[in-house]
Amino acid sequence: MSNITNMTALDQSQAIAEGQLSAAELMQATLAQIETVNPQVNAIVSLRDADVLMAEARAADAAPRKGWMHGIPLAVKDLANAKGLPTSMGNPMFAETIAPKDDLVVARMRAAGAIIIGKTNTPEWGLGSHTFNPVHGATRNPYDLARSAGGSSGGAAVALATRMLSVADGSDMMGSLRNPGAWNNVYGFRPTYGRVPSEPMGDNFLHQLSTLGPMARTPRDLAALLDVQSGADPRQPHGARYDLTLGPIDAPVAGRRIGWLGDWGGAFAMEAGLLAQSEAALPELEALGLTVEHVAPPFAAEAIWDSWITLRSWAIAGGLSVFYNDPAKRDQLKPEAIWEIERGLALSAMDVHRASVIRSDWFKACARLFERYDALMLPTTQLYPFPVEWTYPQEIAGQGMDTYHRWMQSVTPVGLLGVPCINIPMELSAAGLPAGLSLFGPRDSDAALMQLGQAWHQAYRYAERCPPVA
């Protein structure tokens, strides 16, 4: 690993702007790091030709500066379209499908100066927080190559941790920016729903579970990328306020109140040691001048879960049933996708209505909590990275998992509401494995959460530790 690839994205940007580093030197160092590390972890896929990338970097050096990302290498999550690159979504049907144009968020990052070098690996269709698929294989955790990297932004998180990228994009329906952030010792941010618009395809009114967002090794880089990605799309109805988050990121946080939800009163099965490790971080938060209080479960966890899996299956069926309805294509869907689609197709309109009423009631209950607390907090995951050959965990602490995603239940209270959430890295476990804490706040509190992340990072700098593979 070179000193160049270990720099933060904003430091790389400043060095290029001041003439201390060229985009060509950064690209050369990036490609060298990928050549050394990627064969071990399989995080970056569909890498473009090195000579072409070097030519683009030299062209960036000769061109007027576009934005803070000018000359920064970026690999895009393989669920998003980047012009000229395949968008496989981890499924063989699309392995050779070349995107004719950039998705909106990719176009925004390219317009800010990013050089798109390839894609980052993801689970098939982005389903399941474990990055493996029949097109590109499994992505491995750089803290233990025998373990999962998480997902669905697993390739992005690993590329950051191993210094192959300095900043990365991702997406999050069920923890996909937060889980891999926790498991790879980096920051992941789920924005307020509507702040970072996806493509205006299909229904744009009803399905409000998934969002795009940034990942980085520092909150400042996280905020800078979020500011690039943010902004209303007039073709879509659910735009959110998008005040800049980088400018105010160093605001003082002393005096703010945090509500600790822990394992939701025992409702979330936790691997041995993880809850204790999480609670050991509470005094570290208090040392920042924050008040941390234990909060009793504010809503029935099972009701949130029932609402979540109903609305999730409904949304997935809306997007993937076109493949299910074609017998030739149905055979190329993984079992978890078929399970989701069949559940979604079996729902009645009143089933969906009841699930949305539960979501509405939970939103109101959460709003009452935010009258007292600036943010609420949970462990980001319910277990440490599991063996990479597993499809998903069958049990946690002796409690059986009744679905392929029940082990991710702790992320659903946030995802159901569309509120912003940041994963912050913690100290490594006794076995040397990463974990994280998730802080979430009311809608449009993105900047306030970035400030909490920045205060944490400035004090503890856990994300600066390199994994064994880097």
Short mmCIF file of C-alpha atoms in Angstrom, two decimals:
data_model
loop_
_atom_site.label_atom_id
_atom_site.label_comp_id
_atom_site.label_asym_id
_atom_site.label_seq_id
_atom_site.Cartn_x
_atom_site.Cartn_y
_atom_site.Cartn_z
CA MET A 1 0.00 0.00 0.00
CA SER A 2 1.37 3.42 -0.95
CA ASN A 3 1.04 6.64 0.98
CA ILE A 4 -1.09 7.94 -1.89
CA THR A 5 -3.79 5.29 -1.59
CA ASN A 6 -3.83 5.64 2.20
CA MET A 7 -4.78 9.32 1.87
CA THR A 8 -8.36 10.40 2.43
CA ALA A 9 -10.35 11.37 -0.65
CA LEU A 10 -10.40 15.06 0.30
CA ASP A 11 -6.65 15.01 0.94
CA GLN A 12 -6.12 13.43 -2.48
CA SER A 13 -8.36 16.10 -3.97
CA GLN A 14 -6.50 18.94 -2.29
CA ALA A 15 -3.12 17.54 -3.34
CA ILE A 16 -4.29 17.39 -6.96
CA ALA A 17 -5.69 20.92 -6.77
CA GLU A 18 -2.42 22.26 -5.36
CA GLY A 19 -0.24 20.42 -7.85
CA GLN A 20 1.38 18.19 -5.23
CA LEU A 21 -0.16 15.07 -6.80
CA SER A 22 -1.31 14.37 -10.33
CA ALA A 23 -4.41 12.41 -11.29
CA ALA A 24 -2.08 10.14 -13.27
CA GLU A 25 0.02 9.39 -10.18
CA LEU A 26 -3.12 8.68 -8.18
CA MET A 27 -4.48 6.38 -10.90
CA GLN A 28 -1.17 4.54 -11.15
CA ALA A 29 -1.06 3.99 -7.38
CA THR A 30 -4.72 2.91 -7.36
CA LEU A 31 -4.21 0.35 -10.12
CA ALA A 32 -1.12 -1.01 -8.37
CA GLN A 33 -3.08 -1.42 -5.14
CA ILE A 34 -5.90 -3.19 -6.99
CA GLU A 35 -3.43 -5.53 -8.68
CA THR A 36 -1.91 -6.42 -5.31
CA VAL A 37 -5.02 -6.72 -3.16
CA ASN A 38 -8.08 -7.44 -5.28
CA PRO A 39 -7.16 -11.05 -6.17
CA GLN A 40 -7.41 -11.84 -2.44
CA VAL A 41 -10.71 -10.09 -1.72
CA ASN A 42 -12.57 -9.84 -5.06
CA ALA A 43 -14.14 -6.47 -4.31
CA ILE A 44 -13.69 -4.65 -7.63
CA VAL A 45 -15.16 -6.25 -10.75
CA SER A 46 -15.36 -5.24 -14.43
CA LEU A 47 -12.14 -3.22 -14.08
CA ARG A 48 -11.48 -1.13 -17.17
CA ASP A 49 -8.28 -1.30 -19.24
CA ALA A 50 -5.33 0.21 -17.38
CA ASP A 51 -3.96 2.07 -20.41
CA VAL A 52 -7.34 3.69 -21.07
CA LEU A 53 -7.65 4.70 -17.41
CA MET A 54 -4.16 6.19 -17.38
CA ALA A 55 -5.02 8.17 -20.51
CA GLU A 56 -8.17 9.50 -18.82
CA ALA A 57 -6.16 10.47 -15.74
CA ARG A 58 -3.62 12.37 -17.85
CA ALA A 59 -6.51 14.09 -19.63
CA ALA A 60 -7.90 15.12 -16.24
CA ASP A 61 -4.53 16.65 -15.37
CA ALA A 62 -4.71 18.74 -18.51
CA ALA A 63 -8.34 19.79 -18.10
CA PRO A 64 -10.02 22.49 -15.97
CA ARG A 65 -11.04 21.27 -12.53
CA LYS A 66 -14.65 20.03 -12.47
CA GLY A 67 -15.21 19.63 -8.75
CA TRP A 68 -13.65 18.14 -5.65
CA MET A 69 -13.69 14.64 -7.19
CA HIS A 70 -11.55 15.77 -10.15
CA GLY A 71 -9.22 12.87 -10.96
CA ILE A 72 -10.43 10.64 -8.09
CA PRO A 73 -10.77 6.96 -9.16
CA LEU A 74 -14.22 5.53 -8.40
CA ALA A 75 -15.73 2.09 -8.88
CA VAL A 76 -19.55 2.06 -8.95
CA LYS A 77 -21.70 -0.51 -7.17
CA ASP A 78 -22.79 -3.15 -9.68
CA LEU A 79 -26.48 -2.36 -9.28
CA ALA A 80 -26.06 1.09 -10.88
CA ASN A 81 -25.46 1.90 -14.52
CA ALA A 82 -22.17 3.45 -15.57
CA LYS A 83 -21.96 4.16 -19.30
CA GLY A 84 -19.90 1.60 -21.19
CA LEU A 85 -19.64 -0.86 -18.30
CA PRO A 86 -21.67 -4.01 -17.64
CA THR A 87 -24.39 -3.83 -15.00
CA SER A 88 -24.61 -7.49 -14.04
CA MET A 89 -26.49 -7.10 -10.73
CA GLY A 90 -24.78 -10.41 -9.98
CA ASN A 91 -27.17 -12.30 -12.27
CA PRO A 92 -26.06 -14.27 -15.35
CA MET A 93 -28.91 -12.81 -17.44
CA PHE A 94 -27.22 -9.41 -17.26
CA ALA A 95 -23.54 -10.38 -17.10
CA GLU A 96 -22.85 -8.94 -20.56
CA THR A 97 -25.36 -6.08 -20.48
CA ILE A 98 -23.52 -2.83 -21.21
CA ALA A 99 -25.05 0.34 -19.82
CA PRO A 100 -25.85 2.87 -22.56
CA LYS A 101 -25.77 5.79 -20.10
CA ASP A 102 -25.02 6.74 -16.53
CA ASP A 103 -27.64 6.56 -13.82
CA LEU A 104 -28.36 9.96 -12.29
CA VAL A 105 -26.16 9.47 -9.21
CA VAL A 106 -23.27 8.19 -11.35
CA ALA A 107 -23.64 11.16 -13.68
CA ARG A 108 -23.43 13.50 -10.68
CA MET A 109 -20.22 11.88 -9.43
CA ARG A 110 -18.71 11.92 -12.92
CA ALA A 111 -19.68 15.59 -13.32
CA ALA A 112 -17.80 16.32 -10.08
CA GLY A 113 -14.66 14.91 -11.72
CA ALA A 114 -14.61 11.24 -10.72
CA ILE A 115 -12.97 8.77 -13.11
CA ILE A 116 -15.06 5.59 -13.26
CA ILE A 117 -12.63 2.65 -13.21
CA GLY A 118 -15.01 -0.32 -12.85
CA LYS A 119 -17.69 -1.72 -10.57
CA THR A 120 -17.85 -3.03 -6.98
CA ASN A 121 -19.25 -6.46 -6.25
CA THR A 122 -22.73 -7.03 -4.79
CA PRO A 123 -25.04 -9.95 -3.99
CA GLU A 124 -27.33 -11.10 -6.78
CA TRP A 125 -30.02 -8.40 -7.17
CA GLY A 126 -28.57 -6.84 -4.01
CA LEU A 127 -30.59 -9.30 -1.91
CA GLY A 128 -28.98 -10.41 1.34
CA SER A 129 -26.19 -8.75 3.29
CA HIS A 130 -23.56 -11.20 2.04
CA THR A 131 -21.73 -10.37 -1.19
CA PHE A 132 -21.61 -13.39 -3.47
CA ASN A 133 -23.15 -14.14 -6.86
CA PRO A 134 -22.79 -16.57 -9.79
CA VAL A 135 -21.25 -13.93 -12.07
CA HIS A 136 -18.35 -12.58 -10.01
CA GLY A 137 -18.16 -14.91 -7.01
CA ALA A 138 -17.77 -13.95 -3.36
CA THR A 139 -16.13 -10.88 -1.85
CA ARG A 140 -14.00 -11.69 1.18
CA ASN A 141 -13.48 -9.75 4.37
CA PRO A 142 -9.97 -8.23 4.56
CA TYR A 143 -9.91 -8.70 8.35
CA ASP A 144 -10.36 -12.46 7.86
CA LEU A 145 -10.45 -13.81 4.31
CA ALA A 146 -12.51 -16.79 5.47
CA ARG A 147 -15.42 -14.49 6.38
CA SER A 148 -18.16 -12.48 4.69
CA ALA A 149 -17.73 -8.84 3.72
CA GLY A 150 -21.41 -8.12 4.31
CA GLY A 151 -23.52 -6.43 1.69
CA SER A 152 -25.07 -5.50 -0.45
CA SER A 153 -22.40 -2.78 -0.73
CA GLY A 154 -19.81 -5.35 0.31
CA GLY A 155 -17.46 -4.76 -2.61
CA ALA A 156 -17.50 -1.02 -1.95
CA ALA A 157 -16.73 -1.43 1.76
CA VAL A 158 -13.86 -3.84 1.12
CA ALA A 159 -12.40 -1.61 -1.59
CA LEU A 160 -12.36 1.24 0.93
CA ALA A 161 -10.90 -0.81 3.77
CA THR A 162 -8.10 -2.15 1.57
CA ARG A 163 -7.28 1.31 0.18
CA MET A 164 -8.22 0.38 -3.39
CA LEU A 165 -10.68 3.31 -3.28
CA SER A 166 -10.74 6.42 -1.13
CA VAL A 167 -14.50 6.90 -1.39
CA ALA A 168 -17.37 4.76 -2.70
CA ASP A 169 -21.04 4.80 -3.55
CA GLY A 170 -23.58 2.25 -2.36
CA SER A 171 -27.25 1.66 -1.75
CA ASP A 172 -29.30 0.57 1.24
CA MET A 173 -32.63 -1.16 1.59
CA MET A 174 -31.91 -3.50 4.47
CA GLY A 175 -28.65 -2.22 5.93
CA SER A 176 -26.63 -2.38 2.73
CA LEU A 177 -24.63 0.78 3.46
CA ARG A 178 -24.43 0.10 7.19
CA ASN A 179 -23.74 -3.65 7.60
CA PRO A 180 -20.70 -3.79 5.28
CA GLY A 181 -19.47 -0.55 6.82
CA ALA A 182 -19.52 -2.19 10.23
CA TRP A 183 -17.89 -5.38 9.02
CA ASN A 184 -15.08 -3.57 7.22
CA ASN A 185 -14.29 -0.78 9.70
CA VAL A 186 -15.51 2.09 7.51
CA TYR A 187 -18.31 4.65 7.60
CA GLY A 188 -21.57 4.08 5.76
CA PHE A 189 -24.43 6.57 5.57
CA ARG A 190 -28.08 5.97 4.73
CA PRO A 191 -29.49 9.43 3.85
CA THR A 192 -32.97 10.74 4.45
CA TYR A 193 -35.20 9.08 1.87
CA GLY A 194 -35.46 11.28 -1.23
CA ARG A 195 -32.23 13.18 -0.68
CA VAL A 196 -30.27 11.02 -3.16
CA PRO A 197 -32.69 10.05 -5.94
CA SER A 198 -32.38 6.77 -7.79
CA GLU A 199 -33.50 6.29 -11.37
CA PRO A 200 -37.15 7.25 -12.08
CA MET A 201 -38.16 3.76 -13.19
CA GLY A 202 -41.44 2.02 -12.51
CA ASP A 203 -43.40 3.27 -9.50
CA ASN A 204 -41.92 6.38 -7.87
CA PHE A 205 -44.63 7.04 -5.30
CA LEU A 206 -45.15 3.90 -3.22
CA HIS A 207 -41.84 2.11 -2.67
CA GLN A 208 -39.83 4.13 -0.14
CA LEU A 209 -37.51 1.52 1.39
CA SER A 210 -34.30 1.76 -0.62
CA THR A 211 -31.93 4.68 -1.08
CA LEU A 212 -28.53 5.43 -2.54
CA GLY A 213 -25.75 6.88 -0.41
CA PRO A 214 -22.02 7.22 0.33
CA MET A 215 -19.31 5.18 2.06
CA ALA A 216 -15.88 6.41 3.16
CA ARG A 217 -13.07 6.04 5.69
CA THR A 218 -13.78 9.45 7.25
CA PRO A 219 -16.97 11.40 7.93
CA ARG A 220 -15.57 14.38 6.01
CA ASP A 221 -15.22 12.25 2.86
CA LEU A 222 -18.64 10.77 3.58
CA ALA A 223 -20.20 14.23 3.76
CA ALA A 224 -18.38 15.45 0.65
CA LEU A 225 -19.68 12.55 -1.43
CA LEU A 226 -23.20 12.89 -0.02
CA ASP A 227 -23.22 16.53 -1.08
CA VAL A 228 -22.30 15.48 -4.64
CA GLN A 229 -24.97 12.79 -4.74
CA SER A 230 -27.75 14.93 -3.24
CA GLY A 231 -30.32 17.02 -5.03
CA ALA A 232 -33.92 16.85 -6.14
CA ASP A 233 -34.89 15.18 -9.40
CA PRO A 234 -37.94 16.96 -10.89
CA ARG A 235 -39.08 13.66 -12.40
CA GLN A 236 -39.61 12.17 -8.92
CA PRO A 237 -42.13 13.10 -6.22
CA HIS A 238 -40.31 12.48 -2.95
CA GLY A 239 -37.42 14.92 -2.86
CA ALA A 240 -35.90 15.71 0.54
CA ARG A 241 -34.19 18.85 1.81
CA TYR A 242 -30.53 18.72 0.89
CA ASP A 243 -28.60 21.24 2.94
CA LEU A 244 -24.85 20.71 2.57
CA THR A 245 -23.31 18.42 5.18
CA LEU A 246 -19.56 19.02 4.75
CA GLY A 247 -19.52 22.71 5.67
CA PRO A 248 -20.99 22.38 9.20
CA ILE A 249 -19.42 18.99 9.97
CA ASP A 250 -17.10 20.30 12.70
CA ALA A 251 -19.93 21.78 14.77
CA PRO A 252 -19.69 21.01 18.52
CA VAL A 253 -21.76 18.06 19.72
CA ALA A 254 -21.41 18.39 23.50
CA GLY A 255 -24.78 18.50 25.19
CA ARG A 256 -26.61 16.38 22.65
CA ARG A 257 -28.67 13.46 23.91
CA ILE A 258 -28.42 9.88 22.58
CA GLY A 259 -30.96 7.15 23.28
CA TRP A 260 -29.40 3.66 23.43
CA LEU A 261 -31.80 0.93 22.23
CA GLY A 262 -29.35 -1.98 22.60
CA ASP A 263 -30.87 -5.29 21.57
CA TRP A 264 -34.42 -3.87 21.73
CA GLY A 265 -35.14 -5.46 25.07
CA GLY A 266 -33.87 -8.86 23.92
CA ALA A 267 -35.90 -8.92 20.71
CA PHE A 268 -32.76 -8.98 18.54
CA ALA A 269 -30.66 -12.11 18.93
CA MET A 270 -27.01 -11.09 19.34
CA GLU A 271 -23.82 -13.10 18.93
CA ALA A 272 -21.97 -13.56 22.20
CA GLY A 273 -19.82 -10.57 23.04
CA LEU A 274 -21.21 -8.13 20.47
CA LEU A 275 -23.73 -6.39 22.72
CA ALA A 276 -21.16 -6.06 25.51
CA GLN A 277 -18.63 -4.66 23.05
CA SER A 278 -21.22 -2.16 21.83
CA GLU A 279 -22.13 -1.06 25.33
CA ALA A 280 -18.44 -0.62 26.17
CA ALA A 281 -18.45 2.20 23.60
CA LEU A 282 -21.11 4.18 25.48
CA PRO A 283 -18.60 5.81 27.86
CA GLU A 284 -16.57 6.85 24.82
CA LEU A 285 -19.61 8.72 23.55
CA GLU A 286 -20.14 10.29 26.95
CA ALA A 287 -16.52 11.45 26.90
CA LEU A 288 -17.46 13.60 23.89
CA GLY A 289 -19.90 15.49 26.09
CA LEU A 290 -22.93 13.51 24.96
CA THR A 291 -25.60 12.26 27.31
CA VAL A 292 -26.39 8.59 26.67
CA GLU A 293 -29.51 7.05 28.18
CA HIS A 294 -30.84 3.50 27.93
CA VAL A 295 -34.25 3.46 26.22
CA ALA A 296 -36.84 0.74 26.67
CA PRO A 297 -38.22 -0.76 23.44
CA PRO A 298 -40.41 2.03 22.03
CA PHE A 299 -42.43 -0.19 19.68
CA ALA A 300 -43.06 -3.89 19.17
CA ALA A 301 -40.11 -5.34 17.25
CA GLU A 302 -42.26 -8.07 15.72
CA ALA A 303 -44.75 -5.51 14.41
CA ILE A 304 -41.91 -3.60 12.75
CA TRP A 305 -40.63 -6.86 11.28
CA ASP A 306 -44.04 -7.88 9.92
CA SER A 307 -44.49 -4.46 8.33
CA TRP A 308 -40.97 -4.60 6.91
CA ILE A 309 -41.12 -8.00 5.27
CA THR A 310 -44.55 -7.23 3.80
CA LEU A 311 -43.49 -3.94 2.23
CA ARG A 312 -40.12 -5.34 1.18
CA SER A 313 -41.62 -8.37 -0.59
CA TRP A 314 -44.20 -6.11 -2.22
CA ALA A 315 -41.46 -3.82 -3.52
CA ILE A 316 -39.24 -6.68 -4.74
CA ALA A 317 -42.14 -8.39 -6.49
CA GLY A 318 -42.93 -5.11 -8.23
CA GLY A 319 -39.41 -4.98 -9.62
CA LEU A 320 -38.57 -8.62 -10.32
CA SER A 321 -41.88 -10.33 -11.12
CA VAL A 322 -41.29 -9.65 -14.83
CA PHE A 323 -38.50 -12.25 -14.66
CA TYR A 324 -40.49 -14.62 -12.48
CA ASN A 325 -43.36 -14.58 -14.96
CA ASP A 326 -41.07 -15.83 -17.73
CA PRO A 327 -40.35 -19.55 -17.04
CA ALA A 328 -37.03 -19.40 -18.88
CA LYS A 329 -35.85 -16.50 -16.73
CA ARG A 330 -37.36 -17.76 -13.48
CA ASP A 331 -34.79 -20.55 -13.42
CA GLN A 332 -32.06 -17.92 -13.25
CA LEU A 333 -33.41 -16.29 -10.10
CA LYS A 334 -31.85 -17.27 -6.79
CA PRO A 335 -34.19 -18.94 -4.25
CA GLU A 336 -34.30 -15.90 -2.00
CA ALA A 337 -35.51 -13.74 -4.89
CA ILE A 338 -38.22 -16.26 -5.76
CA TRP A 339 -39.30 -16.38 -2.10
CA GLU A 340 -39.62 -12.58 -2.01
CA ILE A 341 -41.50 -12.41 -5.31
CA GLU A 342 -43.97 -15.14 -4.40
CA ARG A 343 -44.69 -13.49 -1.04
CA GLY A 344 -45.19 -10.16 -2.78
CA LEU A 345 -47.51 -11.56 -5.43
CA ALA A 346 -49.66 -13.21 -2.75
CA LEU A 347 -50.30 -9.96 -0.89
CA SER A 348 -53.63 -8.17 -1.07
CA ALA A 349 -54.00 -4.41 -1.17
CA MET A 350 -55.26 -4.52 2.42
CA ASP A 351 -52.17 -6.51 3.49
CA VAL A 352 -50.04 -3.67 2.19
CA HIS A 353 -52.31 -1.10 3.81
CA ARG A 354 -52.03 -2.77 7.21
CA ALA A 355 -48.25 -2.89 6.89
CA SER A 356 -48.17 0.81 6.04
CA VAL A 357 -50.37 1.65 9.04
CA ILE A 358 -47.83 -0.12 11.28
CA ARG A 359 -45.08 1.90 9.62
CA SER A 360 -47.07 5.09 10.26
CA ASP A 361 -47.57 4.21 13.92
CA TRP A 362 -43.86 3.47 14.36
CA PHE A 363 -43.01 6.80 12.71
CA LYS A 364 -45.19 8.64 15.23
CA ALA A 365 -43.67 6.72 18.15
CA CYS A 366 -40.19 7.51 16.89
CA ALA A 367 -41.06 11.19 16.46
CA ARG A 368 -41.96 11.32 20.16
CA LEU A 369 -38.53 9.91 21.01
CA PHE A 370 -36.85 12.57 18.90
CA GLU A 371 -38.50 15.21 21.05
CA ARG A 372 -36.20 13.99 23.83
CA TYR A 373 -33.15 12.68 21.94
CA ASP A 374 -31.05 14.14 19.16
CA ALA A 375 -30.32 10.63 17.91
CA LEU A 376 -31.08 7.01 18.73
CA MET A 377 -28.50 4.23 18.56
CA LEU A 378 -28.33 0.48 17.94
CA PRO A 379 -25.58 -2.05 17.23
CA THR A 380 -25.24 -2.01 13.45
CA THR A 381 -25.24 -5.79 13.18
CA GLN A 382 -26.42 -8.70 15.28
CA LEU A 383 -23.31 -10.80 14.73
CA TYR A 384 -19.72 -10.62 13.56
CA PRO A 385 -18.76 -11.55 9.97
CA PHE A 386 -19.68 -15.17 9.37
CA PRO A 387 -17.97 -17.81 7.18
CA VAL A 388 -17.89 -16.76 3.54
CA GLU A 389 -19.20 -20.12 2.32
CA TRP A 390 -22.50 -19.73 4.18
CA THR A 391 -25.53 -18.48 2.28
CA TYR A 392 -26.79 -16.84 5.47
CA PRO A 393 -26.67 -17.59 9.22
CA GLN A 394 -29.12 -20.26 10.30
CA GLU A 395 -29.07 -19.15 13.94
CA ILE A 396 -27.69 -16.53 16.30
CA ALA A 397 -26.92 -17.47 19.90
CA GLY A 398 -29.04 -20.60 19.55
CA GLN A 399 -32.05 -18.75 18.09
CA GLY A 400 -33.07 -20.04 14.69
CA MET A 401 -33.41 -17.60 11.79
CA ASP A 402 -36.77 -18.20 10.09
CA THR A 403 -35.91 -16.26 6.90
CA TYR A 404 -32.78 -15.60 4.87
CA HIS A 405 -32.65 -12.07 6.30
CA ARG A 406 -33.94 -12.32 9.89
CA TRP A 407 -30.33 -11.98 11.07
CA MET A 408 -30.50 -8.38 9.82
CA GLN A 409 -33.63 -7.49 11.81
CA SER A 410 -31.87 -4.75 13.77
CA VAL A 411 -31.62 -2.52 10.66
CA THR A 412 -35.35 -2.56 9.92
CA PRO A 413 -36.54 0.10 12.42
CA VAL A 414 -34.49 2.65 10.47
CA GLY A 415 -35.13 1.39 6.94
CA LEU A 416 -38.88 1.29 7.46
CA LEU A 417 -39.04 5.03 8.23
CA GLY A 418 -36.65 6.48 5.65
CA VAL A 419 -34.72 8.41 8.29
CA PRO A 420 -30.96 9.03 8.05
CA CYS A 421 -28.45 6.75 9.76
CA ILE A 422 -24.66 6.60 10.06
CA ASN A 423 -22.53 3.56 10.89
CA ILE A 424 -19.50 4.45 13.00
CA PRO A 425 -16.65 1.94 13.46
CA MET A 426 -15.81 0.63 16.94
CA GLU A 427 -12.76 -0.96 18.46
CA LEU A 428 -12.07 -4.40 16.99
CA SER A 429 -13.35 -7.47 18.81
CA ALA A 430 -11.03 -9.72 20.80
CA ALA A 431 -10.81 -11.88 17.66
CA GLY A 432 -9.80 -8.86 15.56
CA LEU A 433 -13.14 -8.50 13.77
CA PRO A 434 -14.82 -5.15 13.04
CA ALA A 435 -18.25 -4.05 14.27
CA GLY A 436 -20.13 -0.78 14.37
CA LEU A 437 -22.77 1.40 15.95
CA SER A 438 -25.69 2.95 14.08
CA LEU A 439 -26.85 6.44 15.00
CA PHE A 440 -30.13 7.57 13.45
CA GLY A 441 -32.13 10.76 13.70
CA PRO A 442 -35.30 12.40 12.39
CA ARG A 443 -35.79 13.18 8.72
CA ASP A 444 -33.38 15.80 7.40
CA SER A 445 -30.97 15.40 10.33
CA ASP A 446 -28.25 14.19 7.92
CA ALA A 447 -25.87 17.02 8.81
CA ALA A 448 -26.35 16.54 12.56
CA LEU A 449 -25.49 12.82 12.24
CA MET A 450 -22.40 13.67 10.18
CA GLN A 451 -21.33 15.97 13.03
CA LEU A 452 -21.67 13.13 15.54
CA GLY A 453 -19.65 10.88 13.25
CA GLN A 454 -16.98 13.54 12.87
CA ALA A 455 -16.67 14.07 16.63
CA TRP A 456 -16.34 10.30 17.09
CA HIS A 457 -13.73 10.02 14.35
CA GLN A 458 -11.67 12.92 15.62
CA ALA A 459 -11.56 11.36 19.08
CA TYR A 460 -10.96 7.69 18.28
CA ARG A 461 -9.94 7.23 14.61
CA TYR A 462 -10.77 3.53 14.60
CA ALA A 463 -11.31 3.60 10.82
CA GLU A 464 -7.66 4.56 10.26
CA ARG A 465 -6.53 1.04 11.17
CA CYS A 466 -5.67 -0.99 8.09
CA PRO A 467 -6.85 -4.59 7.84
CA PRO A 468 -4.33 -7.43 7.51
CA VAL A 469 -5.03 -7.47 3.78
CA ALA A 470 -4.33 -3.95 2.49
#
